[in-house]
Short mmCIF file of C-alpha atoms in Angstrom, two decimals:
data_model
loop_
_atom_site.label_atom_id
_atom_site.label_comp_id
_atom_site.label_asym_id
_atom_site.label_seq_id
_atom_site.Cartn_x
_atom_site.Cartn_y
_atom_site.Cartn_z
CA MET A 1 -5.00 4.04 -27.64
CA GLU A 2 -7.45 6.67 -26.33
CA LEU A 3 -10.08 5.85 -23.72
CA GLN A 4 -12.95 6.21 -26.15
CA GLU A 5 -11.41 3.60 -28.49
CA ILE A 6 -11.25 0.84 -25.87
CA LYS A 7 -13.96 -1.85 -25.89
CA SER A 8 -12.15 -4.63 -24.05
CA VAL A 9 -9.25 -4.79 -21.59
CA TYR A 10 -7.07 -7.80 -20.82
CA PHE A 11 -4.94 -7.89 -17.63
CA ILE A 12 -1.88 -10.09 -17.16
CA GLY A 13 -1.62 -10.26 -13.38
CA VAL A 14 -5.23 -9.22 -12.78
CA GLY A 15 -5.16 -10.38 -9.14
CA GLY A 16 -2.67 -7.72 -8.05
CA ILE A 17 -4.14 -5.10 -5.75
CA GLY A 18 -3.39 -2.21 -8.11
CA MET A 19 -4.31 -4.11 -11.27
CA SER A 20 -7.68 -5.20 -9.87
CA ALA A 21 -8.65 -1.60 -9.11
CA ILE A 22 -8.16 -0.60 -12.75
CA ALA A 23 -9.96 -3.76 -13.90
CA ARG A 24 -12.96 -2.75 -11.81
CA TYR A 25 -12.85 0.77 -13.24
CA PHE A 26 -13.05 -0.49 -16.83
CA LEU A 27 -15.73 -3.02 -15.88
CA LYS A 28 -17.87 -0.22 -14.45
CA LYS A 29 -17.36 1.69 -17.68
CA GLY A 30 -19.13 -1.16 -19.51
CA MET A 31 -16.11 -2.76 -21.17
CA VAL A 32 -15.32 -6.46 -21.47
CA VAL A 33 -12.66 -7.19 -18.84
CA ALA A 34 -10.65 -10.41 -18.65
CA GLY A 35 -7.28 -11.56 -17.43
CA TYR A 36 -4.76 -14.08 -16.19
CA ASP A 37 -3.33 -14.58 -12.72
CA LYS A 38 -0.97 -17.20 -11.39
CA THR A 39 -3.11 -18.35 -8.47
CA PRO A 40 -6.72 -17.91 -7.30
CA SER A 41 -7.25 -15.59 -4.34
CA ALA A 42 -10.08 -13.84 -2.54
CA LEU A 43 -9.48 -10.87 -4.85
CA THR A 44 -9.70 -12.87 -8.07
CA ARG A 45 -12.79 -14.71 -6.84
CA ASN A 46 -14.47 -11.37 -6.15
CA LEU A 47 -13.47 -10.11 -9.59
CA GLU A 48 -15.07 -13.19 -11.16
CA LYS A 49 -18.29 -12.59 -9.22
CA GLU A 50 -18.34 -9.00 -10.48
CA GLY A 51 -18.02 -10.12 -14.12
CA VAL A 52 -14.29 -10.24 -14.88
CA LEU A 53 -13.27 -13.32 -16.89
CA VAL A 54 -10.27 -14.79 -15.03
CA HIS A 55 -8.17 -17.88 -15.75
CA TYR A 56 -5.11 -19.31 -13.99
CA GLU A 57 -3.26 -21.24 -16.69
CA GLU A 58 -0.64 -19.48 -18.81
CA ASN A 59 -2.31 -20.38 -22.09
CA ILE A 60 -3.03 -18.34 -25.23
CA GLU A 61 -6.12 -20.46 -25.90
CA GLU A 62 -7.68 -19.13 -22.68
CA ILE A 63 -7.75 -15.53 -23.97
CA PRO A 64 -11.44 -14.72 -24.63
CA HIS A 65 -12.59 -13.97 -28.18
CA ALA A 66 -13.67 -10.47 -27.11
CA CYS A 67 -10.01 -9.65 -26.26
CA ARG A 68 -8.49 -10.84 -29.55
CA ASN A 69 -9.17 -7.73 -31.67
CA LYS A 70 -6.12 -5.47 -31.50
CA CYS A 71 -8.04 -2.45 -32.74
CA HIS A 72 -10.11 -2.08 -29.59
CA THR A 73 -8.37 -4.24 -26.94
CA LEU A 74 -6.02 -2.69 -24.41
CA VAL A 75 -3.59 -5.11 -22.73
CA VAL A 76 -2.31 -4.20 -19.27
CA TYR A 77 0.48 -6.02 -17.44
CA THR A 78 2.35 -5.70 -14.17
CA PRO A 79 6.19 -5.45 -14.10
CA ALA A 80 6.20 -8.57 -11.89
CA VAL A 81 5.19 -10.66 -14.95
CA PRO A 82 8.20 -12.23 -16.75
CA LYS A 83 8.95 -10.89 -20.24
CA GLU A 84 8.69 -14.43 -21.64
CA HIS A 85 5.12 -14.94 -20.36
CA GLN A 86 3.34 -16.72 -23.24
CA GLU A 87 0.30 -14.46 -23.31
CA LEU A 88 2.35 -11.26 -23.04
CA VAL A 89 4.56 -12.44 -25.91
CA TRP A 90 1.51 -13.33 -28.04
CA PHE A 91 -0.10 -9.91 -27.59
CA ARG A 92 3.14 -8.13 -28.45
CA GLU A 93 3.87 -10.25 -31.51
CA ASN A 94 0.36 -9.60 -32.81
CA GLY A 95 0.56 -5.81 -32.56
CA PHE A 96 -1.72 -5.14 -29.58
CA ASP A 97 -1.45 -1.96 -27.49
CA VAL A 98 0.41 -3.42 -24.48
CA GLU A 99 0.95 -1.10 -21.52
CA LYS A 100 2.14 -1.27 -17.94
CA ARG A 101 -0.39 -0.62 -15.21
CA ALA A 102 1.48 2.63 -14.50
CA GLN A 103 1.02 3.80 -18.10
CA VAL A 104 -2.74 3.27 -17.82
CA LEU A 105 -2.82 5.23 -14.56
CA GLY A 106 -0.85 7.91 -16.38
CA MET A 107 -3.52 8.07 -19.07
CA LEU A 108 -6.20 8.44 -16.38
CA SER A 109 -4.14 11.08 -14.55
CA ARG A 110 -4.07 13.20 -17.71
CA SER A 111 -7.82 12.93 -18.23
CA GLN A 112 -8.74 14.04 -14.67
CA LYS A 113 -7.25 16.11 -11.84
CA ALA A 114 -4.91 13.56 -10.29
CA LEU A 115 -4.24 13.73 -6.55
CA CYS A 116 -1.26 11.41 -6.15
CA PHE A 117 0.38 9.93 -3.07
CA ALA A 118 4.02 8.84 -3.30
CA GLY A 119 6.61 7.64 -0.81
CA THR A 120 8.47 4.59 0.42
CA HIS A 121 5.78 4.00 3.02
CA GLY A 122 2.50 5.55 4.16
CA LYS A 123 1.09 6.14 0.68
CA THR A 124 -1.65 3.49 0.83
CA THR A 125 -3.08 4.66 4.16
CA THR A 126 -2.74 8.34 3.31
CA SER A 127 -4.35 8.01 -0.12
CA ALA A 128 -7.19 5.90 1.33
CA MET A 129 -7.79 8.52 4.01
CA CYS A 130 -7.90 11.33 1.46
CA ALA A 131 -10.19 9.34 -0.84
CA HIS A 132 -12.61 8.73 2.03
CA ILE A 133 -12.58 12.37 3.12
CA MET A 134 -13.27 13.57 -0.41
CA HIS A 135 -15.79 10.86 -1.33
CA GLN A 136 -18.02 11.71 1.64
CA SER A 137 -17.64 15.46 1.00
CA HIS A 138 -19.41 17.69 -1.54
CA ILE A 139 -16.27 17.38 -3.74
CA ASP A 140 -16.30 13.55 -4.22
CA CYS A 141 -13.57 11.71 -6.16
CA ASN A 142 -12.55 8.67 -8.13
CA ALA A 143 -9.79 6.57 -6.53
CA PHE A 144 -7.36 3.76 -7.32
CA LEU A 145 -6.01 2.49 -4.02
CA GLY A 146 -3.17 0.14 -3.11
CA GLY A 147 -5.30 -1.73 -0.57
CA ILE A 148 -8.87 -2.71 0.24
CA SER A 149 -10.65 0.14 2.02
CA GLN A 150 -12.43 -1.02 5.17
CA ASN A 151 -15.02 1.71 4.56
CA TYR A 152 -15.99 0.49 1.09
CA GLY A 153 -14.78 -3.10 0.88
CA THR A 154 -12.98 -2.36 -2.36
CA ASN A 155 -9.83 -0.75 -3.74
CA TYR A 156 -11.49 1.73 -6.06
CA ILE A 157 -14.09 4.50 -5.90
CA LEU A 158 -16.00 5.65 -8.96
CA SER A 159 -17.72 9.03 -9.31
CA ASP A 160 -19.77 10.23 -12.25
CA GLN A 161 -19.38 13.94 -11.47
CA SER A 162 -16.05 14.59 -9.70
CA PRO A 163 -13.04 15.77 -11.76
CA PHE A 164 -10.62 14.37 -9.14
CA VAL A 165 -8.90 10.99 -9.09
CA VAL A 166 -6.87 9.80 -6.09
CA ILE A 167 -3.92 7.62 -7.17
CA GLU A 168 -1.28 5.76 -5.20
CA ALA A 169 1.97 6.66 -6.99
CA ASP A 170 4.27 3.64 -6.89
CA GLU A 171 8.03 4.21 -7.20
CA PHE A 172 8.77 0.55 -8.01
CA ASP A 173 10.25 0.29 -11.52
CA ARG A 174 9.88 4.11 -11.72
CA SER A 175 6.17 3.57 -12.38
CA PHE A 176 5.18 6.97 -10.97
CA HIS A 177 7.07 8.73 -13.78
CA TRP A 178 4.10 7.98 -16.06
CA LEU A 179 1.80 10.17 -13.93
CA ARG A 180 0.93 13.84 -14.37
CA PRO A 181 -0.20 14.89 -10.89
CA TRP A 182 -2.35 17.93 -10.30
CA MET A 183 -1.17 17.72 -6.71
CA THR A 184 0.94 15.16 -4.90
CA VAL A 185 1.97 14.16 -1.40
CA ILE A 186 5.42 12.67 -0.78
CA THR A 187 5.40 10.88 2.57
CA SER A 188 8.93 9.48 2.74
CA THR A 189 12.00 8.69 0.64
CA ASP A 190 13.82 6.02 2.65
CA PRO A 191 15.76 3.98 0.07
CA ASP A 192 14.01 0.82 -1.16
CA HIS A 193 13.87 -1.32 -4.32
CA LEU A 194 17.64 -1.15 -4.62
CA ASP A 195 17.43 -4.19 -6.92
CA ILE A 196 15.88 -1.71 -9.39
CA TYR A 197 17.66 1.54 -8.50
CA GLY A 198 21.08 0.27 -7.47
CA THR A 199 21.95 3.21 -5.20
CA LYS A 200 20.31 5.55 -2.70
CA GLU A 201 21.25 8.47 -4.95
CA ALA A 202 19.38 6.97 -7.91
CA TYR A 203 16.35 6.37 -5.70
CA LEU A 204 16.29 10.00 -4.55
CA GLU A 205 16.81 11.21 -8.12
CA SER A 206 13.71 9.28 -9.12
CA PHE A 207 11.65 11.26 -6.60
CA ARG A 208 13.22 14.54 -7.76
CA HIS A 209 12.19 13.76 -11.32
CA TYR A 210 8.69 12.88 -10.11
CA THR A 211 8.29 16.40 -8.67
CA THR A 212 8.97 17.87 -12.13
CA LEU A 213 5.80 16.17 -13.41
CA ILE A 214 3.38 18.19 -11.22
CA GLN A 215 1.17 20.36 -13.40
CA PRO A 216 1.51 24.17 -13.17
CA GLY A 217 -1.17 25.54 -10.86
CA GLY A 218 -0.97 22.44 -8.68
CA ALA A 219 0.92 21.70 -5.48
CA LEU A 220 3.49 19.51 -3.77
CA ILE A 221 2.83 18.52 -0.15
CA ILE A 222 6.10 17.05 1.11
CA HIS A 223 7.08 15.66 4.49
CA LYS A 224 9.48 18.01 6.23
CA ASN A 225 13.20 17.15 6.27
CA LEU A 226 13.24 14.57 3.49
CA GLU A 227 16.53 14.19 1.60
CA VAL A 228 14.98 14.67 -1.82
CA VAL A 229 15.25 18.22 -3.22
CA PRO A 230 12.03 19.11 -5.10
CA ASP A 231 12.32 20.47 -8.64
CA VAL A 232 8.85 21.80 -9.41
CA ALA A 233 7.71 23.83 -12.40
CA ASP A 234 6.82 27.50 -12.19
CA GLY A 235 3.36 27.94 -10.72
CA VAL A 236 3.52 24.84 -8.47
CA LYS A 237 3.10 25.62 -4.77
CA VAL A 238 5.21 23.71 -2.24
CA PHE A 239 3.95 22.94 1.28
CA GLU A 240 5.71 21.04 4.08
CA TYR A 241 4.04 18.87 6.70
CA SER A 242 4.88 16.68 9.67
CA GLN A 243 3.36 15.78 13.02
CA ASP A 244 4.92 18.68 14.90
CA GLU A 245 5.95 21.35 12.39
CA GLY A 246 5.49 22.62 8.85
CA ASP A 247 2.76 24.44 6.92
CA PHE A 248 0.44 21.63 7.97
CA HIS A 249 0.94 20.02 11.40
CA ALA A 250 -0.80 18.96 14.62
CA GLU A 251 -1.12 20.65 17.98
CA ASN A 252 -2.75 19.65 21.28
CA ILE A 253 -2.33 15.92 20.63
CA LEU A 254 -4.22 13.84 23.21
CA ILE A 255 -3.82 10.06 23.47
CA GLU A 256 -5.91 8.33 26.13
CA ASP A 257 -8.21 5.33 26.58
CA GLY A 258 -7.39 4.05 23.11
CA GLU A 259 -8.47 7.33 21.46
CA ILE A 260 -6.41 10.00 19.68
CA SER A 261 -7.41 13.62 19.03
CA PHE A 262 -5.54 16.73 17.89
CA ASP A 263 -5.91 20.14 16.26
CA PHE A 264 -5.09 20.37 12.54
CA VAL A 265 -3.00 23.48 11.89
CA SER A 266 -3.16 24.76 8.31
CA PRO A 267 -2.40 27.96 6.36
CA ILE A 268 -6.00 27.78 5.07
CA GLU A 269 -8.07 27.09 8.20
CA ARG A 270 -7.32 25.55 11.58
CA VAL A 271 -9.59 22.61 12.48
CA SER A 272 -9.81 21.78 16.18
CA GLY A 273 -10.70 18.46 17.78
CA ILE A 274 -9.86 16.02 14.97
CA ARG A 275 -10.53 12.46 16.18
CA LEU A 276 -8.95 9.44 14.51
CA GLY A 277 -11.34 6.68 13.49
CA GLN A 278 -8.30 4.37 13.37
CA PRO A 279 -6.43 5.51 16.49
CA VAL A 280 -2.77 4.61 15.95
CA THR A 281 -0.11 7.26 16.35
CA ILE A 282 1.32 7.07 12.83
CA ASN A 283 -2.12 8.08 11.54
CA ILE A 284 -1.68 11.52 13.07
CA GLU A 285 0.92 12.28 10.43
CA ASN A 286 -0.89 10.33 7.70
CA GLY A 287 -4.04 12.25 8.54
CA ILE A 288 -2.28 15.61 8.31
CA ALA A 289 -1.14 14.83 4.76
CA ALA A 290 -4.56 13.51 3.73
CA MET A 291 -6.41 16.52 5.17
CA ALA A 292 -3.92 18.93 3.59
CA MET A 293 -4.66 17.46 0.16
CA ALA A 294 -8.42 17.43 0.73
CA GLN A 295 -8.46 20.96 2.13
CA LEU A 296 -6.41 22.37 -0.76
CA ASN A 297 -9.03 20.93 -3.10
CA GLY A 298 -12.07 22.41 -1.41
CA CYS A 299 -13.16 20.20 1.51
CA SER A 300 -14.61 22.10 4.47
CA ALA A 301 -13.54 21.89 8.12
CA GLU A 302 -16.64 19.86 8.95
CA GLU A 303 -15.95 17.43 6.09
CA LEU A 304 -12.34 16.98 7.21
CA SER A 305 -13.40 16.27 10.77
CA TYR A 306 -16.17 13.85 9.80
CA GLY A 307 -13.97 12.05 7.26
CA MET A 308 -11.15 11.45 9.75
CA GLN A 309 -13.51 10.24 12.47
CA THR A 310 -15.27 7.79 10.15
CA TYR A 311 -12.14 6.43 8.42
CA HIS A 312 -11.89 2.72 9.26
CA GLY A 313 -8.55 1.86 7.69
CA VAL A 314 -7.23 -0.42 4.95
CA GLU A 315 -6.96 -4.19 5.05
CA ARG A 316 -3.47 -5.26 6.20
CA ARG A 317 -2.66 -1.75 7.46
CA PHE A 318 -3.05 -1.91 11.25
CA ASP A 319 -5.85 -4.33 10.54
CA PHE A 320 -7.19 -5.46 13.93
CA LYS A 321 -8.68 -8.96 13.75
CA ILE A 322 -9.27 -9.41 17.50
CA LYS A 323 -9.39 -6.79 20.25
CA SER A 324 -10.17 -8.11 23.72
CA ASP A 325 -8.84 -8.09 27.27
CA ARG A 326 -7.40 -11.56 26.69
CA ILE A 327 -5.77 -11.20 23.29
CA VAL A 328 -5.10 -8.55 20.63
CA PHE A 329 -4.38 -9.81 17.12
CA LEU A 330 -3.63 -7.67 14.08
CA SER A 331 -1.87 -7.81 10.72
CA ASP A 332 0.12 -5.08 9.03
CA TYR A 333 1.66 -4.86 5.56
CA ALA A 334 4.88 -3.25 6.85
CA HIS A 335 7.84 -4.71 4.95
CA HIS A 336 10.48 -1.95 4.99
CA PRO A 337 12.56 -1.32 8.14
CA LYS A 338 11.19 2.22 8.58
CA GLU A 339 7.61 0.97 8.21
CA ILE A 340 8.27 -1.73 10.78
CA TYR A 341 9.81 0.83 13.13
CA GLN A 342 6.71 3.03 12.90
CA SER A 343 4.38 0.05 13.23
CA ALA A 344 6.26 -1.30 16.25
CA ARG A 345 6.36 2.11 17.92
CA SER A 346 2.62 2.62 17.45
CA ILE A 347 1.81 -0.84 18.80
CA ARG A 348 4.08 -0.28 21.80
CA GLU A 349 2.38 3.04 22.57
CA LEU A 350 -1.05 1.40 22.43
CA TYR A 351 -0.10 -1.61 24.55
CA ARG A 352 2.60 -0.41 26.93
CA ASN A 353 1.94 -3.07 29.57
CA ARG A 354 1.44 -6.13 27.36
CA ARG A 355 3.90 -8.63 25.95
CA ILE A 356 4.01 -8.08 22.19
CA THR A 357 4.90 -10.92 19.82
CA VAL A 358 5.64 -10.17 16.17
CA MET A 359 5.62 -12.82 13.45
CA PHE A 360 7.53 -11.35 10.51
CA GLN A 361 7.97 -12.71 6.99
CA PRO A 362 10.79 -10.85 5.19
CA HIS A 363 9.91 -9.84 1.62
CA LEU A 364 12.57 -10.30 -1.11
CA PHE A 365 16.10 -11.65 -0.78
CA THR A 366 17.62 -8.38 -2.01
CA ARG A 367 15.72 -6.27 0.53
CA THR A 368 16.76 -8.65 3.32
CA ARG A 369 20.38 -8.48 2.14
CA ASP A 370 20.38 -4.69 1.97
CA PHE A 371 18.55 -3.93 5.23
CA TYR A 372 18.90 -6.90 7.59
CA ARG A 373 20.51 -4.83 10.36
CA ASP A 374 17.77 -2.18 10.07
CA PHE A 375 15.09 -4.89 10.19
CA ALA A 376 16.69 -6.30 13.33
CA ASP A 377 16.82 -2.88 15.01
CA SER A 378 13.14 -2.13 14.24
CA LEU A 379 11.88 -5.56 15.31
CA SER A 380 13.87 -5.27 18.55
CA LEU A 381 11.38 -2.64 19.76
CA LEU A 382 9.03 -5.55 20.54
CA ASP A 383 9.33 -8.31 23.12
CA HIS A 384 9.26 -11.51 21.10
CA VAL A 385 10.24 -11.93 17.42
CA VAL A 386 9.24 -14.97 15.34
CA LEU A 387 10.87 -14.97 11.90
CA THR A 388 9.55 -17.08 9.01
CA ASP A 389 11.13 -17.90 5.64
CA ILE A 390 11.81 -15.06 3.19
CA TYR A 391 9.02 -14.55 0.65
CA PRO A 392 10.81 -14.53 -2.74
CA ALA A 393 8.15 -12.85 -4.92
CA ARG A 394 9.92 -12.19 -8.23
CA GLU A 395 13.41 -13.20 -7.05
CA GLU A 396 15.68 -16.23 -7.01
CA PRO A 397 17.44 -17.15 -3.73
CA ILE A 398 20.75 -15.48 -2.89
CA PRO A 399 23.38 -17.70 -1.22
CA GLY A 400 23.72 -16.92 2.48
CA ILE A 401 20.64 -14.67 2.61
CA THR A 402 17.99 -16.14 4.91
CA SER A 403 15.92 -14.89 7.84
CA LYS A 404 18.74 -15.99 10.14
CA ILE A 405 20.81 -12.90 9.32
CA ILE A 406 18.02 -10.79 10.85
CA TYR A 407 17.71 -13.26 13.75
CA ASP A 408 21.43 -13.01 14.50
CA ASN A 409 21.31 -9.20 14.67
CA LEU A 410 18.33 -8.77 17.02
CA GLN A 411 19.17 -6.82 20.16
CA PRO A 412 20.17 -8.70 23.34
CA GLY A 413 17.18 -9.46 25.55
CA VAL A 414 14.71 -9.90 22.70
CA GLU A 415 13.10 -13.36 22.69
CA LYS A 416 13.51 -14.82 19.21
CA GLU A 417 12.65 -17.87 17.13
CA LEU A 418 12.99 -19.09 13.55
CA ILE A 419 10.16 -21.12 12.00
CA HIS A 420 9.04 -22.18 8.55
CA THR A 421 6.11 -20.26 7.08
CA ALA A 422 4.24 -23.56 6.64
CA ASP A 423 4.41 -24.11 10.43
CA ALA A 424 2.91 -20.74 11.41
CA LEU A 425 -0.60 -22.06 12.19
CA GLN A 426 0.79 -24.84 14.37
CA TYR A 427 2.94 -22.30 16.18
CA VAL A 428 -0.12 -20.16 16.97
CA LYS A 429 -1.93 -23.23 18.30
CA GLU A 430 0.91 -24.18 20.63
CA HIS A 431 1.83 -20.78 22.13
CA ASP A 432 0.14 -18.13 24.26
CA PHE A 433 0.00 -14.45 23.38
CA GLU A 434 -1.08 -11.12 24.82
CA VAL A 435 -0.58 -9.12 21.61
CA LEU A 436 0.24 -10.91 18.32
CA VAL A 437 1.19 -8.96 15.20
CA VAL A 438 1.72 -10.49 11.75
CA LEU A 439 3.98 -8.28 9.63
CA GLY A 440 5.06 -8.45 6.00
CA ALA A 441 3.98 -8.19 2.37
CA GLY A 442 4.23 -11.87 1.46
CA ASP A 443 1.85 -14.82 1.70
CA LEU A 444 1.95 -15.30 5.49
CA ASP A 445 -1.06 -12.99 5.60
CA ASN A 446 -3.07 -15.70 3.83
CA GLN A 447 -2.97 -17.62 7.12
CA VAL A 448 -4.30 -14.71 9.20
CA PRO A 449 -8.02 -15.68 8.96
CA GLU A 450 -7.26 -19.19 10.22
CA MET A 451 -5.00 -17.77 12.94
CA ALA A 452 -7.90 -15.61 14.09
CA LYS A 453 -10.15 -18.69 14.32
CA ILE A 454 -7.51 -20.53 16.38
CA LEU A 455 -7.11 -17.60 18.76
CA ARG A 456 -10.87 -17.09 19.19
CA LYS A 457 -11.28 -20.73 20.09
CA LYS A 458 -8.26 -20.77 22.41
CA TYR A 459 -9.34 -17.66 24.32
CA ASN A 460 -13.13 -18.29 24.16
CA ILE A 461 -13.85 -15.09 22.26
#
């Protein structure tokens, strides 16, 4: 189905962060947008307020009349939805055009100049940074983000005049193979989703194949020293970046009084005195990748500088809820050992003289099984580790795989506790903290607003 043929769009799993961005895009284009999700959330409630028809019961009768004509209804689903889902089965049996979210993004990437951001970790922050830089510049952009931008309060940006679309390229289920990037960043290739890929080699091969999809005339911006070997078409330029070396890198890094500044070194134009609006050390490298992409597509030195200084972050990515002399409280989406390592290192650098407590909810039984020693090593960078139950998401339990295998492998000297996720609020009430960090991609984050209320009351903030 071509874009011009679509009059209504139905989403199965509309409350997902990536799905909701596309739902909003089609809504803004004047189409009827409806969908199913398993549970209500702040995201689905906002979608309903904006005009999306959402229901929460797996029921064919709930599908709106406007979405029952197969000639002009596009059906979009997320891979997390079971194949036997009643509504998904009904649409397929009745001959509707049923596509994965990634296929729809692929369609959009072919209709515009797609600036894509791939990698095991860092892609949400880096793509959001680039989208903000470009949106406030004379270039502008559309964007489909993997998180809620703190600058815009949404996960999408719509432009009537810009030919560019910023897309987070997700490797889960090989979704990013549907894309046709004009340019792409690859931030990292640390093995993940081994329940899908099986081996590290298959995971790296998936990224190699992704590089073959870049359009001639475009560019690959890849983090220096990754294991993946790019395989780009003729006419595709390849640039390397990192914090300290590469075609794009930083010099004269200054970290003091909670602020970070550096010079952006580039083969196009050096930009001195970049200041981070979200001053955590990992954002030096994220910012280099974002500015490289924006600069290659026409943003000026002044626009790069202003964009970086005014970037406020993404919800659940170094998302500070309380910052005071008494207590610091933040949440972060980190759920892979390398992400947790970078998060822990950045927090430690910011708060060298404070006791740091991390409350971590492991995500997926398979990921815990595959990386429990790496999780333990990364978490051991902090002073006090509180582990909750594993969040299963799409998986069934695996015998012998619980949070205790991480607990048992934490380094000597680290204070540690095991609690149930349901007891997290009570734990926050009963204990004192200097810095408290909630980590993970599961549902523990749903308790963060109430935790913030408890901490404000406890510390008279």
